[in-house]
Tab-separated table of N, CA and C and ligand atoms in Angstrom:
chain	number	residue	atom	x	y	z
A	1	MET	N	-36.484	98.722	30.148
A	1	MET	CA	-35.503	98.664	28.802
A	1	MET	C	-34.484	99.819	28.921
A	2	ARG	N	-33.384	99.597	28.268
A	2	ARG	CA	-32.429	100.733	28.068
A	2	ARG	C	-31.972	100.877	26.666
A	3	ILE	N	-31.778	101.976	26.085
A	3	ILE	CA	-31.318	102.050	24.704
A	3	ILE	C	-29.982	102.818	24.715
A	4	GLY	N	-29.204	102.360	23.672
A	4	GLY	CA	-27.726	103.042	23.724
A	4	GLY	C	-27.486	103.096	22.140
A	5	GLN	N	-26.504	104.129	21.964
A	5	GLN	CA	-26.065	104.222	20.822
A	5	GLN	C	-24.541	104.479	20.693
A	6	GLY	N	-23.833	104.218	19.563
A	6	GLY	CA	-22.330	104.401	19.593
A	6	GLY	C	-21.964	104.624	18.317
A	7	ILE	N	-20.877	105.419	18.103
A	7	ILE	CA	-20.221	105.877	16.837
A	7	ILE	C	-18.866	105.428	16.883
A	8	ASP	N	-18.287	105.096	15.768
A	8	ASP	CA	-16.814	105.037	15.654
A	8	ASP	C	-16.323	105.285	14.375
A	9	ILE	N	-15.312	105.886	14.227
A	9	ILE	CA	-14.561	106.278	13.025
A	9	ILE	C	-13.090	105.777	13.004
A	10	HIS	N	-12.543	105.383	11.860
A	10	HIS	CA	-11.194	105.107	11.924
A	10	HIS	C	-10.708	105.497	10.484
A	11	ALA	N	-9.440	106.249	10.390
A	11	ALA	CA	-8.876	106.675	9.174
A	11	ALA	C	-8.130	105.266	8.551
A	12	PHE	N	-8.231	105.393	7.268
A	12	PHE	CA	-7.412	104.424	6.604
A	12	PHE	C	-5.993	104.762	6.520
A	13	GLY	N	-5.137	103.790	6.455
A	13	GLY	CA	-3.601	104.049	6.536
A	13	GLY	C	-2.860	102.829	5.729
A	14	PRO	N	-1.640	102.884	6.012
A	14	PRO	CA	-0.949	101.637	5.514
A	14	PRO	C	-1.546	100.341	5.853
A	15	GLY	N	-1.541	99.246	4.976
A	15	GLY	CA	-2.045	98.001	5.205
A	15	GLY	C	-2.736	97.323	4.003
A	16	ASP	N	-3.238	96.041	4.317
A	16	ASP	CA	-3.858	95.359	3.230
A	16	ASP	C	-5.232	94.887	3.558
A	17	HIS	N	-5.589	95.128	4.674
A	17	HIS	CA	-6.887	94.735	5.077
A	17	HIS	C	-7.722	95.544	6.235
A	18	VAL	N	-8.895	95.417	6.357
A	18	VAL	CA	-9.596	96.052	7.656
A	18	VAL	C	-10.356	94.902	8.346
A	19	VAL	N	-10.659	95.016	9.497
A	19	VAL	CA	-11.374	94.016	10.235
A	19	VAL	C	-12.559	94.766	10.761
A	20	VAL	N	-13.731	94.076	10.339
A	20	VAL	CA	-15.107	94.673	10.525
A	20	VAL	C	-15.908	93.482	11.211
A	21	GLY	N	-16.415	93.742	12.354
A	21	GLY	CA	-17.195	92.753	13.103
A	21	GLY	C	-16.275	91.374	13.221
A	22	GLY	N	-15.107	91.624	13.479
A	22	GLY	CA	-14.319	90.283	13.594
A	22	GLY	C	-13.889	89.611	12.313
A	23	VAL	N	-14.324	90.092	11.316
A	23	VAL	CA	-13.958	89.557	9.812
A	23	VAL	C	-12.903	90.280	9.304
A	24	ARG	N	-11.839	89.505	8.789
A	24	ARG	CA	-10.775	90.259	8.063
A	24	ARG	C	-11.168	90.278	6.557
A	25	ILE	N	-11.003	91.457	6.042
A	25	ILE	CA	-11.727	91.905	4.782
A	25	ILE	C	-10.559	92.513	3.981
A	26	ALA	N	-10.147	91.989	2.866
A	26	ALA	CA	-8.980	92.405	2.075
A	26	ALA	C	-9.338	93.826	1.494
A	27	HIS	N	-8.431	94.867	1.581
A	27	HIS	CA	-8.652	96.149	1.137
A	27	HIS	C	-7.264	96.746	0.739
A	28	ALA	N	-7.340	97.669	-0.086
A	28	ALA	CA	-5.858	98.371	-0.501
A	28	ALA	C	-5.266	99.045	0.602
A	29	ARG	N	-6.005	99.374	1.735
A	29	ARG	CA	-5.540	100.107	2.848
A	29	ARG	C	-5.868	99.385	4.213
A	30	GLY	N	-5.053	99.803	5.336
A	30	GLY	CA	-5.418	99.205	6.602
A	30	GLY	C	-6.085	100.201	7.241
A	31	VAL	N	-6.247	100.039	8.611
A	31	VAL	CA	-6.831	101.239	9.486
A	31	VAL	C	-5.820	101.680	10.411
A	32	VAL	N	-5.835	103.080	10.707
A	32	VAL	CA	-4.871	103.449	11.753
A	32	VAL	C	-5.644	103.282	13.054
A	33	ALA	N	-5.202	102.534	13.979
A	33	ALA	CA	-5.767	102.283	15.253
A	33	ALA	C	-4.761	101.696	16.256
A	34	HIS	N	-5.036	101.856	17.518
A	34	HIS	CA	-4.232	101.228	18.489
A	34	HIS	C	-4.540	99.712	18.675
A	35	SER	N	-5.926	99.339	18.534
A	35	SER	CA	-6.308	97.938	18.588
A	35	SER	C	-6.437	97.569	17.144
A	36	ASP	N	-7.212	96.598	16.736
A	36	ASP	CA	-7.278	96.071	15.414
A	36	ASP	C	-8.299	97.106	14.474
A	37	GLY	N	-8.728	98.109	15.205
A	37	GLY	CA	-9.606	99.248	14.459
A	37	GLY	C	-10.824	98.777	13.856
A	38	ASP	N	-11.514	97.974	14.787
A	38	ASP	CA	-12.830	97.311	14.183
A	38	ASP	C	-13.866	98.374	14.550
A	39	VAL	N	-14.229	98.988	13.606
A	39	VAL	CA	-15.234	100.141	13.870
A	39	VAL	C	-16.529	99.635	14.346
A	40	ALA	N	-17.018	98.367	13.628
A	40	ALA	CA	-18.362	97.913	13.983
A	40	ALA	C	-18.389	97.471	15.462
A	41	ILE	N	-17.419	96.815	15.842
A	41	ILE	CA	-17.357	96.463	17.313
A	41	ILE	C	-17.332	97.632	18.252
A	42	HIS	N	-16.379	98.452	17.941
A	42	HIS	CA	-16.126	99.683	18.836
A	42	HIS	C	-17.499	100.441	18.907
A	43	ALA	N	-18.256	100.691	17.797
A	43	ALA	CA	-19.523	101.375	17.852
A	43	ALA	C	-20.358	100.617	18.804
A	44	LEU	N	-20.496	99.275	18.602
A	44	LEU	CA	-21.299	98.384	19.443
A	44	LEU	C	-20.961	98.386	20.820
A	45	CYS	N	-19.902	98.565	21.107
A	45	CYS	CA	-19.580	98.368	22.616
A	45	CYS	C	-19.912	99.716	23.172
A	46	ASP	N	-19.856	100.842	22.381
A	46	ASP	CA	-20.074	102.161	23.022
A	46	ASP	C	-21.597	102.136	23.061
A	47	ALA	N	-22.344	101.487	22.144
A	47	ALA	CA	-23.762	101.493	22.390
A	47	ALA	C	-24.115	100.730	23.576
A	48	ILE	N	-23.605	99.596	23.978
A	48	ILE	CA	-23.732	98.775	25.058
A	48	ILE	C	-23.509	99.664	26.348
A	49	LEU	N	-22.362	100.246	26.340
A	49	LEU	CA	-21.832	100.917	27.402
A	49	LEU	C	-22.729	102.138	27.869
A	50	GLY	N	-23.282	102.718	26.629
A	50	GLY	CA	-24.104	103.883	26.687
A	50	GLY	C	-25.488	103.566	27.274
A	51	ALA	N	-25.845	102.398	26.975
A	51	ALA	CA	-27.164	101.922	27.579
A	51	ALA	C	-27.107	101.662	28.998
A	52	LEU	N	-25.882	101.203	29.472
A	52	LEU	CA	-25.647	100.922	30.887
A	52	LEU	C	-25.161	102.180	31.615
A	53	ALA	N	-25.069	103.329	30.815
A	53	ALA	CA	-24.462	104.618	31.529
A	53	ALA	C	-23.179	104.283	32.217
A	54	LEU	N	-22.342	103.605	31.484
A	54	LEU	CA	-21.074	103.165	32.080
A	54	LEU	C	-19.877	103.786	31.371
A	55	GLY	N	-20.149	104.940	30.748
A	55	GLY	CA	-18.879	105.605	29.981
A	55	GLY	C	-18.751	105.170	28.618
A	56	ASP	N	-17.488	105.385	27.959
A	56	ASP	CA	-17.375	104.850	26.795
A	56	ASP	C	-16.156	103.841	26.660
A	57	ILE	N	-15.941	103.402	25.536
A	57	ILE	CA	-14.934	102.369	25.269
A	57	ILE	C	-13.438	102.754	25.740
A	58	GLY	N	-13.182	103.983	25.537
A	58	GLY	CA	-11.829	104.640	25.804
A	58	GLY	C	-11.518	104.497	27.469
A	59	ARG	N	-12.700	104.566	28.198
A	59	ARG	CA	-12.552	104.369	29.628
A	59	ARG	C	-12.277	102.948	30.003
A	60	HIS	N	-12.992	102.029	29.363
A	60	HIS	CA	-12.730	100.652	29.760
A	60	HIS	C	-11.573	100.035	29.272
A	61	PHE	N	-11.177	100.504	27.841
A	61	PHE	CA	-9.997	99.890	27.273
A	61	PHE	C	-9.276	101.152	26.758
A	62	PRO	N	-8.394	101.714	27.614
A	62	PRO	CA	-7.714	103.051	27.196
A	62	PRO	C	-6.640	102.641	26.079
A	63	PRO	N	-6.571	103.534	25.067
A	63	PRO	CA	-5.588	103.316	24.101
A	63	PRO	C	-4.091	103.419	24.631
A	64	SER	N	-4.010	104.171	25.767
A	64	SER	CA	-2.754	104.227	26.492
A	64	SER	C	-2.179	102.971	27.057
A	65	ASP	N	-3.254	101.961	27.212
A	65	ASP	CA	-2.785	100.759	27.840
A	65	ASP	C	-2.138	99.627	26.748
A	66	GLU	N	-0.897	99.298	27.123
A	66	GLU	CA	-0.182	98.497	25.934
A	66	GLU	C	-0.682	97.176	25.932
A	67	ARG	N	-1.637	96.698	26.692
A	67	ARG	CA	-2.331	95.397	26.595
A	67	ARG	C	-3.252	95.422	25.405
A	68	TRP	N	-3.739	96.599	25.038
A	68	TRP	CA	-4.604	96.652	23.809
A	68	TRP	C	-4.104	96.987	22.588
A	69	ARG	N	-2.738	97.055	22.425
A	69	ARG	CA	-2.113	97.273	21.259
A	69	ARG	C	-2.342	96.029	20.305
A	70	GLY	N	-2.959	96.521	19.074
A	70	GLY	CA	-3.246	95.364	18.143
A	70	GLY	C	-4.262	94.341	18.461
A	71	ALA	N	-4.886	94.747	19.708
A	71	ALA	CA	-6.046	93.849	20.346
A	71	ALA	C	-7.052	93.446	19.331
A	72	ASN	N	-7.507	92.245	19.400
A	72	ASN	CA	-8.689	91.739	18.879
A	72	ASN	C	-9.824	92.400	19.527
A	73	SER	N	-10.633	93.142	18.831
A	73	SER	CA	-11.762	93.885	19.465
A	73	SER	C	-12.816	93.053	19.976
A	74	ARG	N	-12.810	91.798	19.572
A	74	ARG	CA	-13.973	90.935	20.082
A	74	ARG	C	-13.792	90.725	21.548
A	75	ILE	N	-12.446	90.860	22.116
A	75	ILE	CA	-12.346	90.979	23.566
A	75	ILE	C	-13.121	91.929	24.306
A	76	PHE	N	-13.104	93.148	23.749
A	76	PHE	CA	-13.958	94.274	24.125
A	76	PHE	C	-15.402	93.989	24.152
A	77	LEU	N	-15.788	93.349	22.985
A	77	LEU	CA	-17.171	93.111	22.975
A	77	LEU	C	-17.821	92.194	24.024
A	78	ARG	N	-16.747	91.110	24.206
A	78	ARG	CA	-17.216	89.995	25.088
A	78	ARG	C	-17.341	90.572	26.612
A	79	ARG	N	-16.438	91.564	26.863
A	79	ARG	CA	-16.300	92.252	28.122
A	79	ARG	C	-17.669	93.053	28.290
A	80	CYS	N	-18.050	93.743	27.242
A	80	CYS	CA	-19.221	94.647	27.378
A	80	CYS	C	-20.416	93.907	27.610
A	81	ALA	N	-20.451	92.609	27.013
A	81	ALA	CA	-21.603	91.735	27.066
A	81	ALA	C	-21.649	91.209	28.632
A	82	GLU	N	-20.520	91.030	29.091
A	82	GLU	CA	-20.491	90.397	30.607
A	82	GLU	C	-21.004	91.510	31.355
A	83	LEU	N	-20.439	92.853	31.072
A	83	LEU	CA	-21.000	94.001	31.992
A	83	LEU	C	-22.620	94.037	31.919
A	84	MET	N	-23.006	93.918	30.702
A	84	MET	CA	-24.556	94.087	30.472
A	84	MET	C	-25.154	92.812	31.440
A	85	ARG	N	-24.721	91.685	31.290
A	85	ARG	CA	-25.357	90.613	32.065
A	85	ARG	C	-25.195	90.799	33.450
A	86	GLU	N	-23.997	91.253	33.983
A	86	GLU	CA	-23.692	91.571	35.438
A	86	GLU	C	-24.755	92.646	36.110
A	87	ARG	N	-25.148	93.510	35.205
A	87	ARG	CA	-25.975	94.593	35.775
A	87	ARG	C	-27.421	94.240	35.405
A	88	GLY	N	-27.630	92.942	35.040
A	88	GLY	CA	-29.109	92.447	34.986
A	88	GLY	C	-29.805	92.646	33.799
A	89	PHE	N	-29.023	92.892	32.576
A	89	PHE	CA	-29.690	92.954	31.369
A	89	PHE	C	-29.357	91.834	30.398
A	90	THR	N	-30.326	91.658	29.418
A	90	THR	CA	-30.034	90.900	28.344
A	90	THR	C	-30.153	91.615	27.006
A	91	LEU	N	-29.616	91.309	25.978
A	91	LEU	CA	-29.812	92.118	24.768
A	91	LEU	C	-31.057	91.808	23.930
A	92	GLY	N	-31.897	92.879	23.763
A	92	GLY	CA	-33.079	92.789	23.003
A	92	GLY	C	-32.647	92.654	21.530
A	93	ASN	N	-31.927	93.746	20.974
A	93	ASN	CA	-31.357	93.685	19.644
A	93	ASN	C	-30.403	94.522	19.407
A	94	ALA	N	-29.454	94.361	18.430
A	94	ALA	CA	-28.304	95.331	18.060
A	94	ALA	C	-28.566	95.681	16.609
A	95	ASP	N	-28.367	96.922	16.263
A	95	ASP	CA	-28.400	97.242	14.910
A	95	ASP	C	-27.176	98.062	14.386
A	96	VAL	N	-26.393	97.727	13.459
A	96	VAL	CA	-25.004	98.438	13.107
A	96	VAL	C	-25.087	98.845	11.780
A	97	SER	N	-24.709	99.857	11.366
A	97	SER	CA	-24.506	100.491	10.205
A	97	SER	C	-23.135	100.808	9.751
A	98	ILE	N	-22.553	100.347	8.710
A	98	ILE	CA	-21.118	100.657	8.323
A	98	ILE	C	-21.203	101.532	7.190
A	99	VAL	N	-20.306	102.670	7.162
A	99	VAL	CA	-20.263	103.533	6.058
A	99	VAL	C	-18.789	103.632	5.658
A	100	CYS	N	-18.704	103.208	4.435
A	100	CYS	CA	-17.388	103.410	3.660
A	100	CYS	C	-17.740	103.119	2.117
A	101	GLU	N	-16.688	103.679	1.328
A	101	GLU	CA	-16.904	103.690	-0.169
A	101	GLU	C	-16.384	102.197	-0.549
A	102	ALA	N	-15.435	101.778	0.117
A	102	ALA	CA	-14.784	100.382	-0.065
A	102	ALA	C	-14.179	100.013	1.278
A	103	PRO	N	-14.013	98.804	1.422
A	103	PRO	CA	-14.215	97.628	0.799
A	103	PRO	C	-15.802	97.337	0.921
A	104	LYS	N	-16.239	96.458	-0.006
A	104	LYS	CA	-17.796	96.136	0.166
A	104	LYS	C	-17.918	95.122	1.318
A	105	ILE	N	-18.838	95.633	2.125
A	105	ILE	CA	-19.164	94.944	3.534
A	105	ILE	C	-20.206	93.802	3.265
A	106	ALA	N	-21.306	94.091	2.366
A	106	ALA	CA	-22.398	93.158	2.300
A	106	ALA	C	-22.109	91.808	2.147
A	107	PRO	N	-21.054	91.373	1.274
A	107	PRO	CA	-20.761	90.033	1.218
A	107	PRO	C	-20.398	89.396	2.439
A	108	HIS	N	-19.901	90.065	3.655
A	108	HIS	CA	-19.414	89.614	4.803
A	108	HIS	C	-20.345	89.678	5.874
A	109	ALA	N	-21.618	90.236	5.492
A	109	ALA	CA	-22.601	90.614	6.546
A	109	ALA	C	-22.985	89.528	7.557
A	110	ASP	N	-23.062	88.213	6.805
A	110	ASP	CA	-23.588	86.963	7.643
A	110	ASP	C	-22.506	86.583	8.496
A	111	ALA	N	-21.158	86.684	8.118
A	111	ALA	CA	-20.154	86.255	9.084
A	111	ALA	C	-20.012	87.226	10.071
A	112	VAL	N	-20.223	88.568	9.912
A	112	VAL	CA	-20.160	89.544	10.851
A	112	VAL	C	-21.211	89.392	11.855
A	113	ARG	N	-22.519	88.999	11.427
A	113	ARG	CA	-23.430	88.679	12.477
A	113	ARG	C	-23.319	87.637	13.386
A	114	ALA	N	-22.709	86.604	12.661
A	114	ALA	CA	-22.472	85.265	13.412
A	114	ALA	C	-21.442	85.628	14.575
A	115	ASN	N	-20.273	86.307	14.233
A	115	ASN	CA	-19.352	86.843	15.228
A	115	ASN	C	-19.947	87.623	16.416
A	116	LEU	N	-20.806	88.669	15.968
A	116	LEU	CA	-21.194	89.409	17.086
A	116	LEU	C	-22.315	88.778	17.918
A	117	ALA	N	-23.021	87.933	17.227
A	117	ALA	CA	-24.146	87.171	18.056
A	117	ALA	C	-23.517	86.154	18.943
A	118	ALA	N	-22.332	85.548	18.557
A	118	ALA	CA	-21.609	84.711	19.413
A	118	ALA	C	-20.967	85.450	20.637
A	119	ASP	N	-20.386	86.688	20.479
A	119	ASP	CA	-19.688	87.493	21.450
A	119	ASP	C	-20.827	87.898	22.397
A	120	LEU	N	-21.948	88.376	21.805
A	120	LEU	CA	-22.970	88.902	22.630
A	120	LEU	C	-23.841	87.869	23.408
A	121	GLY	N	-23.610	86.532	23.046
A	121	GLY	CA	-24.533	85.532	23.561
A	121	GLY	C	-25.858	85.536	23.384
A	122	CYS	N	-26.197	86.066	22.024
A	122	CYS	CA	-27.493	85.969	21.468
A	122	CYS	C	-27.784	85.305	20.138
A	123	THR	N	-28.768	85.323	19.622
A	123	THR	CA	-28.924	84.704	18.171
A	123	THR	C	-28.738	85.701	17.094
A	124	VAL	N	-28.510	85.182	15.914
A	124	VAL	CA	-28.176	86.093	14.767
A	124	VAL	C	-29.208	86.926	14.386
A	125	ASP	N	-30.597	86.481	14.701
A	125	ASP	CA	-31.774	87.340	14.296
A	125	ASP	C	-31.859	88.574	15.233
A	126	GLN	N	-30.997	88.578	16.261
A	126	GLN	CA	-31.058	89.892	17.129
A	126	GLN	C	-29.987	90.840	16.687
A	127	VAL	N	-29.172	90.481	15.580
A	127	VAL	CA	-28.055	91.306	15.177
A	127	VAL	C	-28.380	91.745	13.989
A	128	GLY	N	-28.571	93.255	13.599
A	128	GLY	CA	-28.664	93.531	12.162
A	128	GLY	C	-27.410	94.206	11.759
A	129	ILE	N	-27.074	94.012	10.468
A	129	ILE	CA	-25.823	94.629	9.984
A	129	ILE	C	-26.318	95.258	8.527
A	130	LYS	N	-25.922	96.639	8.367
A	130	LYS	CA	-26.353	97.238	7.158
A	130	LYS	C	-25.142	97.973	6.736
A	131	ALA	N	-24.800	97.990	5.392
A	131	ALA	CA	-23.704	98.890	4.870
A	131	ALA	C	-24.146	99.815	3.839
A	132	THR	N	-23.512	101.151	3.779
A	132	THR	CA	-23.919	101.965	2.885
A	132	THR	C	-22.532	102.752	2.477
A	133	THR	N	-22.526	103.328	1.369
A	133	THR	CA	-21.569	104.298	0.953
A	133	THR	C	-22.185	105.736	1.328
A	134	SER	N	-21.332	106.845	1.339
A	134	SER	CA	-21.801	108.027	1.502
A	134	SER	C	-21.905	108.776	0.125
A	135	GLU	N	-21.973	108.049	-0.898
A	135	GLU	CA	-22.127	108.674	-2.290
A	135	GLU	C	-21.107	109.723	-2.585
A	136	LYS	N	-19.830	109.170	-2.162
A	136	LYS	CA	-18.584	110.014	-2.551
A	136	LYS	C	-18.444	111.285	-1.845
A	137	LEU	N	-19.339	111.545	-0.885
A	137	LEU	CA	-19.252	112.828	-0.019
A	137	LEU	C	-18.532	112.527	1.253
A	138	GLY	N	-17.806	113.524	1.711
A	138	GLY	CA	-17.136	113.506	2.860
A	138	GLY	C	-15.924	112.668	3.032
A	139	PHE	N	-15.482	112.407	4.161
A	139	PHE	CA	-14.168	111.673	4.499
A	139	PHE	C	-14.361	110.133	3.795
A	140	SER	N	-15.553	109.568	4.236
A	140	SER	CA	-15.676	108.189	3.664
A	140	SER	C	-15.782	108.130	2.387
A	141	GLY	N	-16.424	109.121	1.636
A	141	GLY	CA	-16.646	109.312	0.266
A	141	GLY	C	-15.352	109.403	-0.511
A	142	ARG	N	-14.452	110.026	0.030
A	142	ARG	CA	-13.148	110.260	-0.562
A	142	ARG	C	-12.290	109.065	-0.208
A	143	GLY	N	-12.786	108.096	0.506
A	143	GLY	CA	-11.990	106.952	0.805
A	143	GLY	C	-10.813	106.967	1.816
A	144	GLU	N	-11.226	107.958	2.619
A	144	GLU	CA	-10.257	108.397	3.789
A	144	GLU	C	-10.302	107.539	4.872
A	145	GLY	N	-11.542	106.896	5.162
A	145	GLY	CA	-11.818	106.036	6.385
A	145	GLY	C	-13.127	105.349	6.283
A	146	ILE	N	-13.251	104.921	7.678
A	146	ILE	CA	-14.485	103.975	7.480
A	146	ILE	C	-15.247	104.341	8.887
A	147	ALA	N	-16.654	104.375	8.939
A	147	ALA	CA	-17.387	104.822	10.058
A	147	ALA	C	-18.366	103.616	10.460
A	148	ALA	N	-18.782	103.553	11.605
A	148	ALA	CA	-19.920	102.626	12.015
A	148	ALA	C	-20.729	103.390	13.088
A	149	PHE	N	-22.034	103.085	12.969
A	149	PHE	CA	-23.049	103.632	14.052
A	149	PHE	C	-23.867	102.357	14.472
A	150	ALA	N	-24.032	102.343	15.697
A	150	ALA	CA	-24.792	101.175	16.312
A	150	ALA	C	-25.836	101.640	17.274
A	151	VAL	N	-26.901	101.049	17.619
A	151	VAL	CA	-27.910	101.013	18.499
A	151	VAL	C	-28.188	99.641	19.114
A	152	VAL	N	-28.528	99.739	20.419
A	152	VAL	CA	-28.827	98.507	21.051
A	152	VAL	C	-30.140	98.806	21.889
A	153	LEU	N	-30.756	97.752	22.244
A	153	LEU	CA	-31.934	97.698	23.172
A	153	LEU	C	-31.582	96.834	24.202
A	154	LEU	N	-31.462	97.127	25.455
A	154	LEU	CA	-31.161	96.087	26.459
A	154	LEU	C	-32.480	95.818	27.230
A	155	VAL	N	-32.793	94.678	27.772
A	155	VAL	CA	-33.848	94.358	28.392
A	155	VAL	C	-33.501	93.905	29.837
A	156	ALA	N	-34.216	94.510	30.670
A	156	ALA	CA	-33.829	93.839	32.073
A	156	ALA	C	-34.554	92.612	32.513
A	157	ARG	N	-33.754	91.804	33.018
A	157	ARG	CA	-34.219	90.362	33.471
A	157	ARG	C	-34.851	90.589	34.787
A	158	HIS	N	-36.302	90.627	34.772
A	158	HIS	CA	-37.037	90.848	36.028
A	158	HIS	C	-37.302	89.396	36.591
A	159	SER	N	-37.523	89.458	38.039
A	159	SER	CA	-38.052	88.298	38.717
A	159	SER	C	-39.475	88.292	38.565
A	160	GLY	N	-40.057	87.149	38.888
A	160	GLY	CA	-41.521	86.851	38.611
A	160	GLY	C	-42.573	88.031	38.753
A	161	GLU	N	-42.649	88.439	40.041
A	161	GLU	CA	-43.727	89.472	40.339
A	161	GLU	C	-43.567	90.750	39.740
A	162	SER	N	-42.263	91.180	39.649
A	162	SER	CA	-41.992	92.458	39.224
A	162	SER	C	-41.772	92.651	37.651
A	163	ARG	N	-42.110	91.518	37.014
A	163	ARG	CA	-41.968	91.407	35.595
A	163	ARG	C	-42.916	92.346	34.866
A	164	ASN	N	-42.513	93.054	33.883
A	164	ASN	CA	-43.141	93.911	33.095
A	164	ASN	C	-44.167	92.969	32.306
A	165	PRO	N	-45.637	93.110	32.543
A	165	PRO	CA	-46.441	92.289	31.750
A	165	PRO	C	-46.534	92.438	30.298
A	166	ALA	N	-45.866	93.432	29.743
A	166	ALA	CA	-45.901	93.619	28.295
A	166	ALA	C	-44.647	92.610	27.749
A	167	LEU	N	-43.773	92.608	28.789
A	167	LEU	CA	-42.629	91.699	28.237
A	167	LEU	C	-42.841	90.339	28.432
A	168	ALA	N	-43.665	89.954	29.599
A	168	ALA	CA	-43.936	88.628	29.889
A	168	ALA	C	-44.784	87.918	28.782
A	169	ARG	N	-45.602	88.800	28.302
A	169	ARG	CA	-46.574	88.328	27.291
A	169	ARG	C	-46.010	87.711	25.977
A	170	ASP	N	-44.817	88.186	25.813
A	170	ASP	CA	-43.888	87.853	24.535
A	170	ASP	C	-43.021	86.637	24.914
A	171	SER	N	-42.973	86.070	26.074
A	171	SER	CA	-41.948	85.022	26.367
A	171	SER	C	-42.601	83.840	26.860
B	1	MG	MG1	-12.334	102.829	17.412
């Protein structure tokens, strides 16, 4: 098994919505970003890449690359899932926490889970989404931006004989 963690933060700027987990959520501000600024997906991508020891999202999708201007971040997540499978791993579970004072994420959590599970090629019960404020403290508390934290567990797909008995028992 491999574990990975990822963090992403974006500042709020001009605009009328934010994109979180591929869901467009109305907000008095937008996010300052080269891509669509989807913090949930960026944190999740970094967690997967971290578990695979493949560097970070900036290395795979550089902000200097014009291809990614305004890009739908779900493209990044699908590529990270592909890298995971290419290296012989499958997703055990992913857990993502979103931190912001506004907008409210909870009403969109099921839609976010559905998007992430579709891109990861797993079931929704393998993807957890949580949202919190920072009690008006710090940059998120002042409404200056949004942050996301993600952890993933990747499980190696073993062939018959080399299979870990502890994993085989559950499948
Ligand atoms: Mg980002």
